[in-house]
């Protein structure tokens, strides 16, 4: 991925990074990270640019998901090691100084890419293991990154309970699972998407709507070849869930084309609801007839939430367009 921009709202935080990851090689990956704040319509660069090889991950990896902003501080998750063997939580000041980092070697063998704030607590969620042996890890930290609590939950009825992505024990496709956890560690509900008819789906971000609903986004492998059904194209998808019951309110894939009619691979890495109800989404964009198979541009979409609202069926009905309506801008 050449570039990605992620937005978090109370103040808007932009994180743009460039990753050069050589998979299968022993040398460390390098990520160049820039953090900025968007204040009153202007961008003020308040952070340094630094290499995560030395400053974040101590031997490789990159900041890969997710981050939250609290006043003048950013909390982010960092992969540790070339293949992300361990997970670190990093606290960064508004001027780019790394204040503290905690590495948790026991939170490995899975995805640790969800972080959110509950009052004075920083909560990190993720999976460990796969199939019938999968566990959901919940780690609670204070603002100094000191551990307050840690709990692991096994899958109910042998269903994979995963906060981000994984594969089931018997079928090689991704599942998306939402969950609700009380402060006492009690699992309130589980949403398991094992019957997804469109194959692989990867959850990139969970956020909170103005009314408390869960907003989510990610990417979906779209089998657009009618002859063999091969999953050769990835599109973005967005959804909204009731945070109290786990009910899926609506879910939509975004199938895009460029102005010449070629498939344009779109993925979403963040979704936020503005106070007026509009949805703001961002992610990657790649044209599939390009010779460059690893370069992405970023794209930013703002749309009326009614565009995905209750007048639409809750099952997947793809939208095929070069943008989703509202105000759309492709960023390079």
mmCIF file with all atom_site columns, C-alpha atoms in Angstrom, residues 48-206:
data_model
loop_
_atom_site.group_PDB
_atom_site.id
_atom_site.type_symbol
_atom_site.label_atom_id
_atom_site.label_alt_id
_atom_site.label_comp_id
_atom_site.label_asym_id
_atom_site.label_entity_id
_atom_site.label_seq_id
_atom_site.pdbx_PDB_ins_code
_atom_site.Cartn_x
_atom_site.Cartn_y
_atom_site.Cartn_z
_atom_site.occupancy
_atom_site.B_iso_or_equiv
_atom_site.pdbx_formal_charge
_atom_site.auth_seq_id
_atom_site.auth_comp_id
_atom_site.auth_asym_id
_atom_site.auth_atom_id
_atom_site.pdbx_PDB_model_num
ATOM 1   C CA . UNK A 1 48  ? 7.960   14.114  13.330 1.00 0.00 ? 48  UNK A CA 1
ATOM 2   C CA . UNK A 1 49  ? 8.542   11.643  10.543 1.00 0.00 ? 49  UNK A CA 1
ATOM 3   C CA . UNK A 1 50  ? 10.318  8.581   11.821 1.00 0.00 ? 50  UNK A CA 1
ATOM 4   C CA . UNK A 1 51  ? 11.101  5.002   10.960 1.00 0.00 ? 51  UNK A CA 1
ATOM 5   C CA . UNK A 1 52  ? 9.132   2.414   12.888 1.00 0.00 ? 52  UNK A CA 1
ATOM 6   C CA . UNK A 1 53  ? 12.063  0.045   12.558 1.00 0.00 ? 53  UNK A CA 1
ATOM 7   C CA . UNK A 1 54  ? 13.871  2.027   15.255 1.00 0.00 ? 54  UNK A CA 1
ATOM 8   C CA . UNK A 1 55  ? 11.254  4.115   17.029 1.00 0.00 ? 55  UNK A CA 1
ATOM 9   C CA . UNK A 1 56  ? 8.100   2.036   17.161 1.00 0.00 ? 56  UNK A CA 1
ATOM 10  C CA . UNK A 1 57  ? 8.553   -1.661  16.612 1.00 0.00 ? 57  UNK A CA 1
ATOM 11  C CA . UNK A 1 58  ? 12.168  -2.261  17.682 1.00 0.00 ? 58  UNK A CA 1
ATOM 12  C CA . UNK A 1 59  ? 13.056  -4.628  14.893 1.00 0.00 ? 59  UNK A CA 1
ATOM 13  C CA . UNK A 1 60  ? 10.438  -4.326  12.191 1.00 0.00 ? 60  UNK A CA 1
ATOM 14  C CA . UNK A 1 61  ? 6.770   -4.082  11.491 1.00 0.00 ? 61  UNK A CA 1
ATOM 15  C CA . UNK A 1 62  ? 4.666   -0.984  11.182 1.00 0.00 ? 62  UNK A CA 1
ATOM 16  C CA . UNK A 1 63  ? 1.693   0.787   12.719 1.00 0.00 ? 63  UNK A CA 1
ATOM 17  C CA . UNK A 1 64  ? -1.057  -1.216  11.108 1.00 0.00 ? 64  UNK A CA 1
ATOM 18  C CA . UNK A 1 65  ? -4.399  -0.589  12.895 1.00 0.00 ? 65  UNK A CA 1
ATOM 19  C CA . UNK A 1 66  ? -5.774  1.169   14.849 1.00 0.00 ? 66  UNK A CA 1
ATOM 20  C CA . UNK A 1 67  ? -5.418  4.482   16.622 1.00 0.00 ? 67  UNK A CA 1
ATOM 21  C CA . UNK A 1 68  ? -7.409  6.805   18.851 1.00 0.00 ? 68  UNK A CA 1
ATOM 22  C CA . UNK A 1 69  ? -6.944  10.471  19.729 1.00 0.00 ? 69  UNK A CA 1
ATOM 23  C CA . UNK A 1 70  ? -7.342  11.808  23.254 1.00 0.00 ? 70  UNK A CA 1
ATOM 24  C CA . UNK A 1 71  ? -6.850  15.573  23.512 1.00 0.00 ? 71  UNK A CA 1
ATOM 25  C CA . UNK A 1 72  ? -3.217  16.059  22.427 1.00 0.00 ? 72  UNK A CA 1
ATOM 26  C CA . UNK A 1 73  ? -2.202  12.407  22.601 1.00 0.00 ? 73  UNK A CA 1
ATOM 27  C CA . UNK A 1 74  ? -2.432  9.588   20.074 1.00 0.00 ? 74  UNK A CA 1
ATOM 28  C CA . UNK A 1 75  ? -2.577  5.941   21.131 1.00 0.00 ? 75  UNK A CA 1
ATOM 29  C CA . UNK A 1 76  ? -1.721  3.471   18.374 1.00 0.00 ? 76  UNK A CA 1
ATOM 30  C CA . UNK A 1 77  ? -1.138  -0.256  17.949 1.00 0.00 ? 77  UNK A CA 1
ATOM 31  C CA . UNK A 1 78  ? 2.175   -1.345  16.467 1.00 0.00 ? 78  UNK A CA 1
ATOM 32  C CA . UNK A 1 79  ? 3.113   -4.697  14.989 1.00 0.00 ? 79  UNK A CA 1
ATOM 33  C CA . UNK A 1 80  ? 6.375   -5.982  16.455 1.00 0.00 ? 80  UNK A CA 1
ATOM 34  C CA . UNK A 1 81  ? 8.713   -7.997  14.257 1.00 0.00 ? 81  UNK A CA 1
ATOM 35  C CA . UNK A 1 82  ? 8.673   -8.542  10.514 1.00 0.00 ? 82  UNK A CA 1
ATOM 36  C CA . UNK A 1 83  ? 5.560   -10.710 10.637 1.00 0.00 ? 83  UNK A CA 1
ATOM 37  C CA . UNK A 1 84  ? 3.902   -8.976  13.576 1.00 0.00 ? 84  UNK A CA 1
ATOM 38  C CA . UNK A 1 85  ? 4.719   -11.698 16.103 1.00 0.00 ? 85  UNK A CA 1
ATOM 39  C CA . UNK A 1 86  ? 3.965   -9.435  19.070 1.00 0.00 ? 86  UNK A CA 1
ATOM 40  C CA . UNK A 1 87  ? 1.768   -6.440  19.735 1.00 0.00 ? 87  UNK A CA 1
ATOM 41  C CA . UNK A 1 88  ? 2.800   -3.067  21.135 1.00 0.00 ? 88  UNK A CA 1
ATOM 42  C CA . UNK A 1 89  ? 0.728   -0.100  22.249 1.00 0.00 ? 89  UNK A CA 1
ATOM 43  C CA . UNK A 1 90  ? 2.409   3.246   21.629 1.00 0.00 ? 90  UNK A CA 1
ATOM 44  C CA . UNK A 1 91  ? 1.624   6.610   23.248 1.00 0.00 ? 91  UNK A CA 1
ATOM 45  C CA . UNK A 1 92  ? 2.639   9.595   21.093 1.00 0.00 ? 92  UNK A CA 1
ATOM 46  C CA . UNK A 1 93  ? 2.421   13.284  21.983 1.00 0.00 ? 93  UNK A CA 1
ATOM 47  C CA . UNK A 1 94  ? 1.039   15.931  19.631 1.00 0.00 ? 94  UNK A CA 1
ATOM 48  C CA . UNK A 1 95  ? 4.562   16.990  18.620 1.00 0.00 ? 95  UNK A CA 1
ATOM 49  C CA . UNK A 1 96  ? 5.501   13.479  17.567 1.00 0.00 ? 96  UNK A CA 1
ATOM 50  C CA . UNK A 1 97  ? 7.465   12.413  20.647 1.00 0.00 ? 97  UNK A CA 1
ATOM 51  C CA . UNK A 1 98  ? 7.005   8.779   21.613 1.00 0.00 ? 98  UNK A CA 1
ATOM 52  C CA . UNK A 1 99  ? 6.109   8.991   25.298 1.00 0.00 ? 99  UNK A CA 1
ATOM 53  C CA . UNK A 1 100 ? 5.831   5.317   26.089 1.00 0.00 ? 100 UNK A CA 1
ATOM 54  C CA . UNK A 1 101 ? 5.542   1.905   24.490 1.00 0.00 ? 101 UNK A CA 1
ATOM 55  C CA . UNK A 1 102 ? 4.397   -1.390  25.997 1.00 0.00 ? 102 UNK A CA 1
ATOM 56  C CA . UNK A 1 103 ? 4.990   -4.679  24.178 1.00 0.00 ? 103 UNK A CA 1
ATOM 57  C CA . UNK A 1 104 ? 2.873   -7.727  25.003 1.00 0.00 ? 104 UNK A CA 1
ATOM 58  C CA . UNK A 1 105 ? 4.527   -10.887 23.736 1.00 0.00 ? 105 UNK A CA 1
ATOM 59  C CA . UNK A 1 106 ? 1.685   -13.082 24.965 1.00 0.00 ? 106 UNK A CA 1
ATOM 60  C CA . UNK A 1 107 ? -0.754  -11.383 22.567 1.00 0.00 ? 107 UNK A CA 1
ATOM 61  C CA . UNK A 1 108 ? 0.554   -13.096 19.455 1.00 0.00 ? 108 UNK A CA 1
ATOM 62  C CA . UNK A 1 109 ? -0.570  -15.614 16.824 1.00 0.00 ? 109 UNK A CA 1
ATOM 63  C CA . UNK A 1 110 ? -3.459  -13.470 15.717 1.00 0.00 ? 110 UNK A CA 1
ATOM 64  C CA . UNK A 1 111 ? -4.761  -10.018 14.927 1.00 0.00 ? 111 UNK A CA 1
ATOM 65  C CA . UNK A 1 112 ? -4.503  -7.250  17.526 1.00 0.00 ? 112 UNK A CA 1
ATOM 66  C CA . UNK A 1 113 ? -5.748  -4.340  15.524 1.00 0.00 ? 113 UNK A CA 1
ATOM 67  C CA . UNK A 1 114 ? -8.647  -2.853  17.472 1.00 0.00 ? 114 UNK A CA 1
ATOM 68  C CA . UNK A 1 115 ? -8.259  -0.143  20.091 1.00 0.00 ? 115 UNK A CA 1
ATOM 69  C CA . UNK A 1 116 ? -10.837 2.157   21.652 1.00 0.00 ? 116 UNK A CA 1
ATOM 70  C CA . UNK A 1 117 ? -11.347 4.321   24.698 1.00 0.00 ? 117 UNK A CA 1
ATOM 71  C CA . UNK A 1 118 ? -13.815 3.908   27.550 1.00 0.00 ? 118 UNK A CA 1
ATOM 72  C CA . UNK A 1 119 ? -13.480 6.892   29.857 1.00 0.00 ? 119 UNK A CA 1
ATOM 73  C CA . UNK A 1 120 ? -9.989  6.764   31.354 1.00 0.00 ? 120 UNK A CA 1
ATOM 74  C CA . UNK A 1 121 ? -9.380  3.253   30.039 1.00 0.00 ? 121 UNK A CA 1
ATOM 75  C CA . UNK A 1 122 ? -7.667  2.173   26.820 1.00 0.00 ? 122 UNK A CA 1
ATOM 76  C CA . UNK A 1 123 ? -9.076  -1.155  25.601 1.00 0.00 ? 123 UNK A CA 1
ATOM 77  C CA . UNK A 1 124 ? -7.303  -3.364  23.063 1.00 0.00 ? 124 UNK A CA 1
ATOM 78  C CA . UNK A 1 125 ? -9.120  -6.338  21.535 1.00 0.00 ? 125 UNK A CA 1
ATOM 79  C CA . UNK A 1 126 ? -7.984  -9.087  19.221 1.00 0.00 ? 126 UNK A CA 1
ATOM 80  C CA . UNK A 1 127 ? -7.828  -12.780 18.483 1.00 0.00 ? 127 UNK A CA 1
ATOM 81  C CA . UNK A 1 128 ? -5.356  -15.509 19.315 1.00 0.00 ? 128 UNK A CA 1
ATOM 82  C CA . UNK A 1 129 ? -5.366  -18.866 17.591 1.00 0.00 ? 129 UNK A CA 1
ATOM 83  C CA . UNK A 1 130 ? -7.803  -20.205 15.019 1.00 0.00 ? 130 UNK A CA 1
ATOM 84  C CA . UNK A 1 131 ? -10.792 -22.464 14.610 1.00 0.00 ? 131 UNK A CA 1
ATOM 85  C CA . UNK A 1 132 ? -12.121 -24.255 17.665 1.00 0.00 ? 132 UNK A CA 1
ATOM 86  C CA . UNK A 1 133 ? -9.093  -23.084 19.676 1.00 0.00 ? 133 UNK A CA 1
ATOM 87  C CA . UNK A 1 134 ? -9.585  -19.384 18.928 1.00 0.00 ? 134 UNK A CA 1
ATOM 88  C CA . UNK A 1 135 ? -9.653  -16.961 21.842 1.00 0.00 ? 135 UNK A CA 1
ATOM 89  C CA . UNK A 1 136 ? -10.770 -13.366 22.092 1.00 0.00 ? 136 UNK A CA 1
ATOM 90  C CA . UNK A 1 137 ? -8.251  -11.273 24.050 1.00 0.00 ? 137 UNK A CA 1
ATOM 91  C CA . UNK A 1 138 ? -9.331  -8.096  25.842 1.00 0.00 ? 138 UNK A CA 1
ATOM 92  C CA . UNK A 1 139 ? -6.575  -5.954  27.371 1.00 0.00 ? 139 UNK A CA 1
ATOM 93  C CA . UNK A 1 140 ? -7.419  -2.917  29.529 1.00 0.00 ? 140 UNK A CA 1
ATOM 94  C CA . UNK A 1 141 ? -4.762  -0.209  30.071 1.00 0.00 ? 141 UNK A CA 1
ATOM 95  C CA . UNK A 1 142 ? -4.707  3.171   31.745 1.00 0.00 ? 142 UNK A CA 1
ATOM 96  C CA . UNK A 1 143 ? -3.377  6.288   29.991 1.00 0.00 ? 143 UNK A CA 1
ATOM 97  C CA . UNK A 1 144 ? 0.141   5.457   31.204 1.00 0.00 ? 144 UNK A CA 1
ATOM 98  C CA . UNK A 1 145 ? -0.179  2.095   29.407 1.00 0.00 ? 145 UNK A CA 1
ATOM 99  C CA . UNK A 1 146 ? -0.121  0.200   32.704 1.00 0.00 ? 146 UNK A CA 1
ATOM 100 C CA . UNK A 1 147 ? -2.192  -2.989  32.651 1.00 0.00 ? 147 UNK A CA 1
ATOM 101 C CA . UNK A 1 148 ? -5.467  -2.863  34.558 1.00 0.00 ? 148 UNK A CA 1
ATOM 102 C CA . UNK A 1 149 ? -7.023  -6.096  33.381 1.00 0.00 ? 149 UNK A CA 1
ATOM 103 C CA . UNK A 1 150 ? -6.679  -8.876  30.846 1.00 0.00 ? 150 UNK A CA 1
ATOM 104 C CA . UNK A 1 151 ? -9.168  -11.553 29.929 1.00 0.00 ? 151 UNK A CA 1
ATOM 105 C CA . UNK A 1 152 ? -9.480  -14.240 27.254 1.00 0.00 ? 152 UNK A CA 1
ATOM 106 C CA . UNK A 1 153 ? -12.745 -15.750 26.089 1.00 0.00 ? 153 UNK A CA 1
ATOM 107 C CA . UNK A 1 154 ? -13.220 -19.026 24.272 1.00 0.00 ? 154 UNK A CA 1
ATOM 108 C CA . UNK A 1 155 ? -15.563 -19.345 21.295 1.00 0.00 ? 155 UNK A CA 1
ATOM 109 C CA . UNK A 1 156 ? -19.169 -20.162 22.231 1.00 0.00 ? 156 UNK A CA 1
ATOM 110 C CA . UNK A 1 157 ? -20.487 -23.302 20.504 1.00 0.00 ? 157 UNK A CA 1
ATOM 111 C CA . UNK A 1 158 ? -17.168 -23.654 18.648 1.00 0.00 ? 158 UNK A CA 1
ATOM 112 C CA . UNK A 1 159 ? -17.868 -20.480 16.681 1.00 0.00 ? 159 UNK A CA 1
ATOM 113 C CA . UNK A 1 160 ? -14.784 -18.413 15.988 1.00 0.00 ? 160 UNK A CA 1
ATOM 114 C CA . UNK A 1 161 ? -15.045 -15.251 18.075 1.00 0.00 ? 161 UNK A CA 1
ATOM 115 C CA . UNK A 1 162 ? -12.656 -12.841 16.393 1.00 0.00 ? 162 UNK A CA 1
ATOM 116 C CA . UNK A 1 163 ? -12.441 -9.094  16.598 1.00 0.00 ? 163 UNK A CA 1
ATOM 117 C CA . UNK A 1 164 ? -10.791 -8.559  13.243 1.00 0.00 ? 164 UNK A CA 1
ATOM 118 C CA . UNK A 1 165 ? -10.287 -11.454 10.863 1.00 0.00 ? 165 UNK A CA 1
ATOM 119 C CA . UNK A 1 166 ? -9.331  -15.117 10.703 1.00 0.00 ? 166 UNK A CA 1
ATOM 120 C CA . UNK A 1 167 ? -10.273 -18.346 8.970  1.00 0.00 ? 167 UNK A CA 1
ATOM 121 C CA . UNK A 1 168 ? -12.652 -20.971 10.282 1.00 0.00 ? 168 UNK A CA 1
ATOM 122 C CA . UNK A 1 169 ? -11.444 -24.410 11.243 1.00 0.00 ? 169 UNK A CA 1
ATOM 123 C CA . UNK A 1 170 ? -12.786 -26.139 8.136  1.00 0.00 ? 170 UNK A CA 1
ATOM 124 C CA . UNK A 1 171 ? -13.409 -23.525 5.448  1.00 0.00 ? 171 UNK A CA 1
ATOM 125 C CA . UNK A 1 172 ? -10.811 -21.240 3.922  1.00 0.00 ? 172 UNK A CA 1
ATOM 126 C CA . UNK A 1 173 ? -12.635 -17.937 3.913  1.00 0.00 ? 173 UNK A CA 1
ATOM 127 C CA . UNK A 1 174 ? -12.679 -14.984 6.213  1.00 0.00 ? 174 UNK A CA 1
ATOM 128 C CA . UNK A 1 175 ? -15.425 -14.302 8.710  1.00 0.00 ? 175 UNK A CA 1
ATOM 129 C CA . UNK A 1 176 ? -16.429 -11.023 10.276 1.00 0.00 ? 176 UNK A CA 1
ATOM 130 C CA . UNK A 1 177 ? -17.567 -11.050 13.881 1.00 0.00 ? 177 UNK A CA 1
ATOM 131 C CA . UNK A 1 178 ? -18.901 -8.241  16.019 1.00 0.00 ? 178 UNK A CA 1
ATOM 132 C CA . UNK A 1 179 ? -19.026 -8.535  19.776 1.00 0.00 ? 179 UNK A CA 1
ATOM 133 C CA . UNK A 1 180 ? -20.024 -6.652  22.889 1.00 0.00 ? 180 UNK A CA 1
ATOM 134 C CA . UNK A 1 181 ? -18.069 -6.882  26.129 1.00 0.00 ? 181 UNK A CA 1
ATOM 135 C CA . UNK A 1 182 ? -19.045 -5.338  29.461 1.00 0.00 ? 182 UNK A CA 1
ATOM 136 C CA . UNK A 1 183 ? -16.516 -3.715  31.795 1.00 0.00 ? 183 UNK A CA 1
ATOM 137 C CA . UNK A 1 184 ? -16.620 -6.920  33.828 1.00 0.00 ? 184 UNK A CA 1
ATOM 138 C CA . UNK A 1 185 ? -15.556 -8.930  30.781 1.00 0.00 ? 185 UNK A CA 1
ATOM 139 C CA . UNK A 1 186 ? -18.972 -10.502 30.124 1.00 0.00 ? 186 UNK A CA 1
ATOM 140 C CA . UNK A 1 187 ? -19.720 -11.158 26.455 1.00 0.00 ? 187 UNK A CA 1
ATOM 141 C CA . UNK A 1 188 ? -23.127 -9.625  25.724 1.00 0.00 ? 188 UNK A CA 1
ATOM 142 C CA . UNK A 1 189 ? -23.586 -10.821 22.166 1.00 0.00 ? 189 UNK A CA 1
ATOM 143 C CA . UNK A 1 190 ? -21.747 -12.292 19.195 1.00 0.00 ? 190 UNK A CA 1
ATOM 144 C CA . UNK A 1 191 ? -22.433 -11.689 15.512 1.00 0.00 ? 191 UNK A CA 1
ATOM 145 C CA . UNK A 1 192 ? -20.934 -14.385 13.278 1.00 0.00 ? 192 UNK A CA 1
ATOM 146 C CA . UNK A 1 193 ? -20.891 -13.899 9.509  1.00 0.00 ? 193 UNK A CA 1
ATOM 147 C CA . UNK A 1 194 ? -19.893 -17.428 8.497  1.00 0.00 ? 194 UNK A CA 1
ATOM 148 C CA . UNK A 1 195 ? -22.705 -17.566 5.923  1.00 0.00 ? 195 UNK A CA 1
ATOM 149 C CA . UNK A 1 196 ? -21.387 -14.658 3.893  1.00 0.00 ? 196 UNK A CA 1
ATOM 150 C CA . UNK A 1 197 ? -22.111 -15.663 0.256  1.00 0.00 ? 197 UNK A CA 1
ATOM 151 C CA . UNK A 1 198 ? -19.357 -13.527 -1.221 1.00 0.00 ? 198 UNK A CA 1
ATOM 152 C CA . UNK A 1 199 ? -16.280 -15.200 0.196  1.00 0.00 ? 199 UNK A CA 1
ATOM 153 C CA . UNK A 1 200 ? -13.508 -13.381 1.994  1.00 0.00 ? 200 UNK A CA 1
ATOM 154 C CA . UNK A 1 201 ? -14.326 -10.290 4.022  1.00 0.00 ? 201 UNK A CA 1
ATOM 155 C CA . UNK A 1 202 ? -11.837 -8.435  6.188  1.00 0.00 ? 202 UNK A CA 1
ATOM 156 C CA . UNK A 1 203 ? -12.876 -6.015  8.914  1.00 0.00 ? 203 UNK A CA 1
ATOM 157 C CA . UNK A 1 204 ? -10.553 -3.002  9.043  1.00 0.00 ? 204 UNK A CA 1
ATOM 158 C CA . UNK A 1 205 ? -12.261 -0.670  11.506 1.00 0.00 ? 205 UNK A CA 1
ATOM 159 C CA . UNK A 1 206 ? -15.038 -0.484  14.067 1.00 0.00 ? 206 UNK A CA 1
#
